[in-house]
PDB file of C-alpha atoms in Angstrom:
ATOM      1  CA  UNK O   1       0.000   0.000   0.000  1.00 43.00           C
ATOM      2  CA  UNK O   2       1.400   3.433  -0.906  1.00 45.00           C
ATOM      3  CA  UNK O   3       1.652   6.200   1.657  1.00 46.00           C
ATOM      4  CA  UNK O   4      -1.276   7.980   0.027  1.00 43.00           C
ATOM      5  CA  UNK O   5      -3.399   4.806   0.002  1.00 46.00           C
ATOM      6  CA  UNK O   6      -2.724   4.422   3.729  1.00 49.00           C
ATOM      7  CA  UNK O   7      -3.570   8.076   4.300  1.00 46.00           C
ATOM      8  CA  UNK O   8      -6.746   7.809   2.194  1.00 49.00           C
ATOM      9  CA  UNK O   9      -7.776   4.655   4.061  1.00 51.00           C
ATOM     10  CA  UNK O  10      -7.535   6.475   7.395  1.00 52.00           C
ATOM     11  CA  UNK O  11      -9.352   9.575   6.120  1.00 49.00           C
ATOM     12  CA  UNK O  12     -12.070   7.838   4.105  1.00 52.00           C
ATOM     13  CA  UNK O  13     -11.997   4.090   4.825  1.00 52.00           C
ATOM     14  CA  UNK O  14     -15.326   3.508   3.072  1.00 54.00           C
ATOM     15  CA  UNK O  15     -13.995   4.813  -0.257  1.00 56.00           C
ATOM     16  CA  UNK O  16     -10.726   2.911  -0.324  1.00 56.00           C
ATOM     17  CA  UNK O  17     -11.355   0.252  -2.973  1.00 57.00           C
ATOM     18  CA  UNK O  18     -10.225  -3.360  -2.640  1.00 62.00           C
ATOM     19  CA  UNK O  19      -8.555  -2.978  -6.029  1.00 60.00           C
ATOM     20  CA  UNK O  20      -6.573   0.275  -6.097  1.00 62.00           C
ATOM     21  CA  UNK O  21      -7.757   2.897  -8.563  1.00 71.00           C
ATOM     22  CA  UNK O  22      -5.652   5.664 -10.074  1.00 67.00           C
ATOM     23  CA  UNK O  23      -6.149   7.928  -7.097  1.00 73.00           C
ATOM     24  CA  UNK O  24      -5.160   5.388  -4.472  1.00 69.00           C
ATOM     25  CA  UNK O  25      -2.086   4.406  -6.504  1.00 71.00           C
ATOM     26  CA  UNK O  26      -0.736   7.945  -6.117  1.00 68.00           C
ATOM     27  CA  UNK O  27       1.978   8.524  -3.527  1.00 69.00           C
ATOM     28  CA  UNK O  28       0.391  11.580  -1.936  1.00 71.00           C
ATOM     29  CA  UNK O  29       3.370  13.672  -2.979  1.00 77.00           C
ATOM     30  CA  UNK O  30       1.721  14.745  -6.231  1.00 77.00           C
ATOM     31  CA  UNK O  31       0.499  18.321  -6.608  1.00 83.00           C
ATOM     32  CA  UNK O  32      -3.061  18.855  -5.362  1.00 83.00           C
ATOM     33  CA  UNK O  33      -4.284  19.595  -8.908  1.00 88.00           C
ATOM     34  CA  UNK O  34      -3.146  16.138 -10.018  1.00 87.00           C
ATOM     35  CA  UNK O  35      -4.720  14.477  -6.976  1.00 84.00           C
ATOM     36  CA  UNK O  36      -7.963  16.344  -7.697  1.00 88.00           C
ATOM     37  CA  UNK O  37      -7.899  15.158 -11.311  1.00 89.00           C
ATOM     38  CA  UNK O  38      -7.284  11.569 -10.187  1.00 87.00           C
ATOM     39  CA  UNK O  39     -10.171  11.768  -7.704  1.00 88.00           C
ATOM     40  CA  UNK O  40     -12.578  13.111 -10.353  1.00 91.00           C
ATOM     41  CA  UNK O  41     -11.420  10.439 -12.802  1.00 91.00           C
ATOM     42  CA  UNK O  42     -11.872   7.713 -10.189  1.00 89.00           C
ATOM     43  CA  UNK O  43     -15.407   8.912  -9.390  1.00 91.00           C
ATOM     44  CA  UNK O  44     -16.346   9.075 -13.080  1.00 93.00           C
ATOM     45  CA  UNK O  45     -14.869   5.643 -13.727  1.00 91.00           C
ATOM     46  CA  UNK O  46     -16.704   4.079 -10.770  1.00 92.00           C
ATOM     47  CA  UNK O  47     -20.041   5.486 -11.896  1.00 94.00           C
ATOM     48  CA  UNK O  48     -19.485   4.729 -15.577  1.00 95.00           C
ATOM     49  CA  UNK O  49     -18.438   1.132 -14.882  1.00 95.00           C
ATOM     50  CA  UNK O  50     -21.553   0.574 -12.790  1.00 96.00           C
ATOM     51  CA  UNK O  51     -23.759   2.061 -15.529  1.00 97.00           C
ATOM     52  CA  UNK O  52     -22.080  -0.158 -18.138  1.00 97.00           C
ATOM     53  CA  UNK O  53     -22.649  -3.214 -15.979  1.00 97.00           C
ATOM     54  CA  UNK O  54     -26.308  -2.435 -15.318  1.00 97.00           C
ATOM     55  CA  UNK O  55     -27.065  -1.613 -18.970  1.00 97.00           C
ATOM     56  CA  UNK O  56     -25.459  -4.894 -19.979  1.00 97.00           C
ATOM     57  CA  UNK O  57     -27.259  -7.028 -17.370  1.00 97.00           C
ATOM     58  CA  UNK O  58     -30.686  -5.378 -17.452  1.00 97.00           C
ATOM     59  CA  UNK O  59     -30.983  -4.323 -21.107  1.00 97.00           C
ATOM     60  CA  UNK O  60     -28.335  -6.397 -22.930  1.00 96.00           C
ATOM     61  CA  UNK O  61     -26.877  -3.209 -24.362  1.00 97.00           C
ATOM     62  CA  UNK O  62     -23.808  -1.031 -24.105  1.00 96.00           C
ATOM     63  CA  UNK O  63     -23.227   2.493 -22.862  1.00 96.00           C
ATOM     64  CA  UNK O  64     -22.286   3.742 -26.372  1.00 96.00           C
ATOM     65  CA  UNK O  65     -25.565   2.376 -27.768  1.00 97.00           C
ATOM     66  CA  UNK O  66     -27.497   4.051 -24.954  1.00 97.00           C
ATOM     67  CA  UNK O  67     -25.594   7.313 -25.506  1.00 96.00           C
ATOM     68  CA  UNK O  68     -26.296   7.316 -29.258  1.00 97.00           C
ATOM     69  CA  UNK O  69     -29.990   6.677 -28.671  1.00 97.00           C
ATOM     70  CA  UNK O  70     -30.004   9.478 -26.069  1.00 97.00           C
ATOM     71  CA  UNK O  71     -28.607  11.912 -28.639  1.00 96.00           C
ATOM     72  CA  UNK O  72     -31.308  10.899 -31.093  1.00 97.00           C
ATOM     73  CA  UNK O  73     -34.103  11.578 -28.578  1.00 96.00           C
ATOM     74  CA  UNK O  74     -33.237  15.273 -28.892  1.00 93.00           C
ATOM     75  CA  UNK O  75     -33.475  15.188 -32.696  1.00 94.00           C
ATOM     76  CA  UNK O  76     -36.812  13.682 -33.769  1.00 90.00           C
ATOM     77  CA  UNK O  77     -35.984  14.323 -37.446  1.00 91.00           C
ATOM     78  CA  UNK O  78     -32.668  12.531 -37.054  1.00 94.00           C
ATOM     79  CA  UNK O  79     -28.991  13.422 -37.122  1.00 94.00           C
ATOM     80  CA  UNK O  80     -26.195  12.926 -39.617  1.00 92.00           C
ATOM     81  CA  UNK O  81     -23.409  10.532 -38.682  1.00 90.00           C
ATOM     82  CA  UNK O  82     -20.977  13.463 -38.519  1.00 91.00           C
ATOM     83  CA  UNK O  83     -23.280  15.284 -36.075  1.00 93.00           C
ATOM     84  CA  UNK O  84     -23.531  12.203 -33.869  1.00 94.00           C
ATOM     85  CA  UNK O  85     -19.774  11.812 -34.025  1.00 93.00           C
ATOM     86  CA  UNK O  86     -19.228  15.399 -32.895  1.00 93.00           C
ATOM     87  CA  UNK O  87     -21.842  15.221 -30.131  1.00 93.00           C
ATOM     88  CA  UNK O  88     -20.505  11.947 -28.760  1.00 93.00           C
ATOM     89  CA  UNK O  89     -16.849  12.895 -29.305  1.00 91.00           C
ATOM     90  CA  UNK O  90     -16.021   9.663 -31.145  1.00 91.00           C
ATOM     91  CA  UNK O  91     -15.015   8.835 -34.703  1.00 89.00           C
ATOM     92  CA  UNK O  92     -17.447   8.398 -37.583  1.00 88.00           C
ATOM     93  CA  UNK O  93     -16.342   4.764 -37.705  1.00 88.00           C
ATOM     94  CA  UNK O  94     -17.543   4.205 -34.141  1.00 91.00           C
ATOM     95  CA  UNK O  95     -20.890   5.793 -34.974  1.00 93.00           C
ATOM     96  CA  UNK O  96     -21.266   3.618 -38.068  1.00 93.00           C
ATOM     97  CA  UNK O  97     -20.658   0.428 -36.093  1.00 94.00           C
ATOM     98  CA  UNK O  98     -23.092   1.346 -33.329  1.00 96.00           C
ATOM     99  CA  UNK O  99     -25.702   2.482 -35.856  1.00 96.00           C
ATOM    100  CA  UNK O 100     -25.384  -0.771 -37.792  1.00 96.00           C
ATOM    101  CA  UNK O 101     -26.106  -2.759 -34.614  1.00 96.00           C
ATOM    102  CA  UNK O 102     -29.043  -0.569 -33.595  1.00 97.00           C
ATOM    103  CA  UNK O 103     -30.491  -0.709 -37.107  1.00 97.00           C
ATOM    104  CA  UNK O 104     -30.215  -4.504 -37.127  1.00 97.00           C
ATOM    105  CA  UNK O 105     -32.186  -4.549 -33.851  1.00 97.00           C
ATOM    106  CA  UNK O 106     -34.871  -2.277 -35.329  1.00 97.00           C
ATOM    107  CA  UNK O 107     -34.098   0.574 -32.909  1.00 98.00           C
ATOM    108  CA  UNK O 108     -32.898   3.162 -35.469  1.00 97.00           C
ATOM    109  CA  UNK O 109     -33.421   3.762 -39.160  1.00 96.00           C
ATOM    110  CA  UNK O 110     -31.419   5.488 -41.860  1.00 94.00           C
ATOM    111  CA  UNK O 111     -33.215   8.064 -43.980  1.00 92.00           C
ATOM    112  CA  UNK O 112     -31.950   9.914 -47.025  1.00 87.00           C
ATOM    113  CA  UNK O 113     -31.150  13.531 -46.251  1.00 76.00           C
ATOM    114  CA  UNK O 114     -33.083  15.707 -48.699  1.00 79.00           C
ATOM    115  CA  UNK O 115     -30.606  18.543 -48.160  1.00 78.00           C
ATOM    116  CA  UNK O 116     -27.539  16.370 -48.886  1.00 76.00           C
ATOM    117  CA  UNK O 117     -28.182  13.308 -51.017  1.00 75.00           C
ATOM    118  CA  UNK O 118     -24.744  11.863 -50.192  1.00 80.00           C
ATOM    119  CA  UNK O 119     -25.554  11.454 -46.524  1.00 82.00           C
ATOM    120  CA  UNK O 120     -28.322   9.979 -44.464  1.00 88.00           C
ATOM    121  CA  UNK O 121     -30.043  10.849 -41.232  1.00 93.00           C
ATOM    122  CA  UNK O 122     -30.208   8.435 -38.319  1.00 96.00           C
ATOM    123  CA  UNK O 123     -33.479   8.446 -36.408  1.00 96.00           C
ATOM    124  CA  UNK O 124     -35.004   6.392 -33.610  1.00 97.00           C
ATOM    125  CA  UNK O 125     -37.789   4.072 -34.685  1.00 97.00           C
ATOM    126  CA  UNK O 126     -40.962   3.888 -32.559  1.00 97.00           C
ATOM    127  CA  UNK O 127     -39.559   0.656 -31.069  1.00 98.00           C
ATOM    128  CA  UNK O 128     -36.293   2.498 -30.361  1.00 97.00           C
ATOM    129  CA  UNK O 129     -38.088   5.360 -28.625  1.00 97.00           C
ATOM    130  CA  UNK O 130     -40.010   2.931 -26.380  1.00 97.00           C
ATOM    131  CA  UNK O 131     -36.876   0.948 -25.576  1.00 97.00           C
ATOM    132  CA  UNK O 132     -34.874   4.104 -24.831  1.00 98.00           C
ATOM    133  CA  UNK O 133     -37.598   5.464 -22.518  1.00 97.00           C
ATOM    134  CA  UNK O 134     -37.361   2.266 -20.414  1.00 98.00           C
ATOM    135  CA  UNK O 135     -33.569   2.497 -20.318  1.00 98.00           C
ATOM    136  CA  UNK O 136     -33.681   6.225 -19.527  1.00 98.00           C
ATOM    137  CA  UNK O 137     -35.959   5.712 -16.517  1.00 98.00           C
ATOM    138  CA  UNK O 138     -33.659   2.994 -15.165  1.00 98.00           C
ATOM    139  CA  UNK O 139     -30.552   5.087 -15.903  1.00 98.00           C
ATOM    140  CA  UNK O 140     -31.985   8.080 -14.017  1.00 97.00           C
ATOM    141  CA  UNK O 141     -32.806   5.925 -10.993  1.00 97.00           C
ATOM    142  CA  UNK O 142     -29.305   4.371 -11.022  1.00 97.00           C
ATOM    143  CA  UNK O 143     -27.708   7.817 -11.081  1.00 96.00           C
ATOM    144  CA  UNK O 144     -29.970   8.939  -8.225  1.00 95.00           C
ATOM    145  CA  UNK O 145     -29.024   5.909  -6.156  1.00 95.00           C
ATOM    146  CA  UNK O 146     -25.296   6.395  -6.761  1.00 95.00           C
ATOM    147  CA  UNK O 147     -25.315  10.118  -5.973  1.00 94.00           C
ATOM    148  CA  UNK O 148     -27.947   9.818  -3.256  1.00 93.00           C
ATOM    149  CA  UNK O 149     -25.318   9.317  -0.566  1.00 92.00           C
ATOM    150  CA  UNK O 150     -24.458  12.996  -0.811  1.00 94.00           C
ATOM    151  CA  UNK O 151     -26.625  15.487   1.021  1.00 95.00           C
ATOM    152  CA  UNK O 152     -28.636  17.743  -1.322  1.00 95.00           C
ATOM    153  CA  UNK O 153     -26.541  20.772  -0.301  1.00 96.00           C
ATOM    154  CA  UNK O 154     -23.324  18.879  -1.058  1.00 96.00           C
ATOM    155  CA  UNK O 155     -24.667  17.831  -4.480  1.00 95.00           C
ATOM    156  CA  UNK O 156     -25.575  21.438  -5.219  1.00 96.00           C
ATOM    157  CA  UNK O 157     -22.158  22.698  -4.131  1.00 97.00           C
ATOM    158  CA  UNK O 158     -20.376  20.017  -6.151  1.00 96.00           C
ATOM    159  CA  UNK O 159     -22.498  20.865  -9.193  1.00 96.00           C
ATOM    160  CA  UNK O 160     -21.626  24.556  -8.882  1.00 97.00           C
ATOM    161  CA  UNK O 161     -17.927  23.875  -8.339  1.00 96.00           C
ATOM    162  CA  UNK O 162     -17.753  21.540 -11.339  1.00 95.00           C
ATOM    163  CA  UNK O 163     -19.526  24.223 -13.380  1.00 96.00           C
ATOM    164  CA  UNK O 164     -16.829  26.690 -12.354  1.00 96.00           C
ATOM    165  CA  UNK O 165     -14.164  24.157 -13.327  1.00 94.00           C
ATOM    166  CA  UNK O 166     -15.799  23.528 -16.695  1.00 93.00           C
ATOM    167  CA  UNK O 167     -16.018  27.255 -17.447  1.00 95.00           C
ATOM    168  CA  UNK O 168     -12.440  27.864 -16.303  1.00 94.00           C
ATOM    169  CA  UNK O 169     -11.149  24.947 -18.378  1.00 92.00           C
ATOM    170  CA  UNK O 170     -12.963  26.122 -21.529  1.00 90.00           C
ATOM    171  CA  UNK O 171     -11.476  29.587 -21.045  1.00 93.00           C
ATOM    172  CA  UNK O 172      -7.962  28.142 -20.936  1.00 92.00           C
ATOM    173  CA  UNK O 173      -8.277  25.910 -23.999  1.00 91.00           C
ATOM    174  CA  UNK O 174      -6.583  27.122 -27.182  1.00 91.00           C
ATOM    175  CA  UNK O 175      -9.013  28.662 -29.654  1.00 78.00           C
ATOM    176  CA  UNK O 176     -10.267  26.071 -32.107  1.00 57.00           C
TER     177      UNK O 176
END
C-alpha cells in the first residue's frame, strides 16, 4: 500500500477500494491539482463502470448504444453521422458500427437527407423510442441511487464547483 493509500484509508476508509484505482495508486506527494484530477477520474470511472454493468445485465446493451440513442431523442428528425460523431466525441467509424447494430435490432433507421443526397439521417424508430424510454428511466434511478449518498446541499455545491471548473477549463483551452 502506498503512503497515500494508507492516508486515504484512514481519512475515508469507506472509499478505499479493494482494487486500487488511479487515485489510491498515487503517492500523496503529487500536486493537489493532479490528486484532484485523479479523484474526479476515479469517481467518473466508478459510476461509468456501474452504468455499463447495469445496462449490460438489465438491457443487454452497451453504454455507447445508450448514448447514441439518447442523442437521437433530442433530434426527432434525425442526425447525420458526422453530427452524432461530434456530439458523442467519437469517430465516424464508431458511430457507423453502433448504428449498424441498432439498425439490425430495429431501434434506429437510416433516412436519405433531402438537403444532402450523399448522406443519411439516423433516427429512432418507434420501437427504439419505447426501448430508450425504459432504459432512460432505469438510468436516471441508477444515477440517483449512486449520488444519493451525498446530502442535497453537497450535491448542489459540487455541481456549482464543477460548473466553475468547466467554465475555467474552456477559457484556458486554445481557440479552435
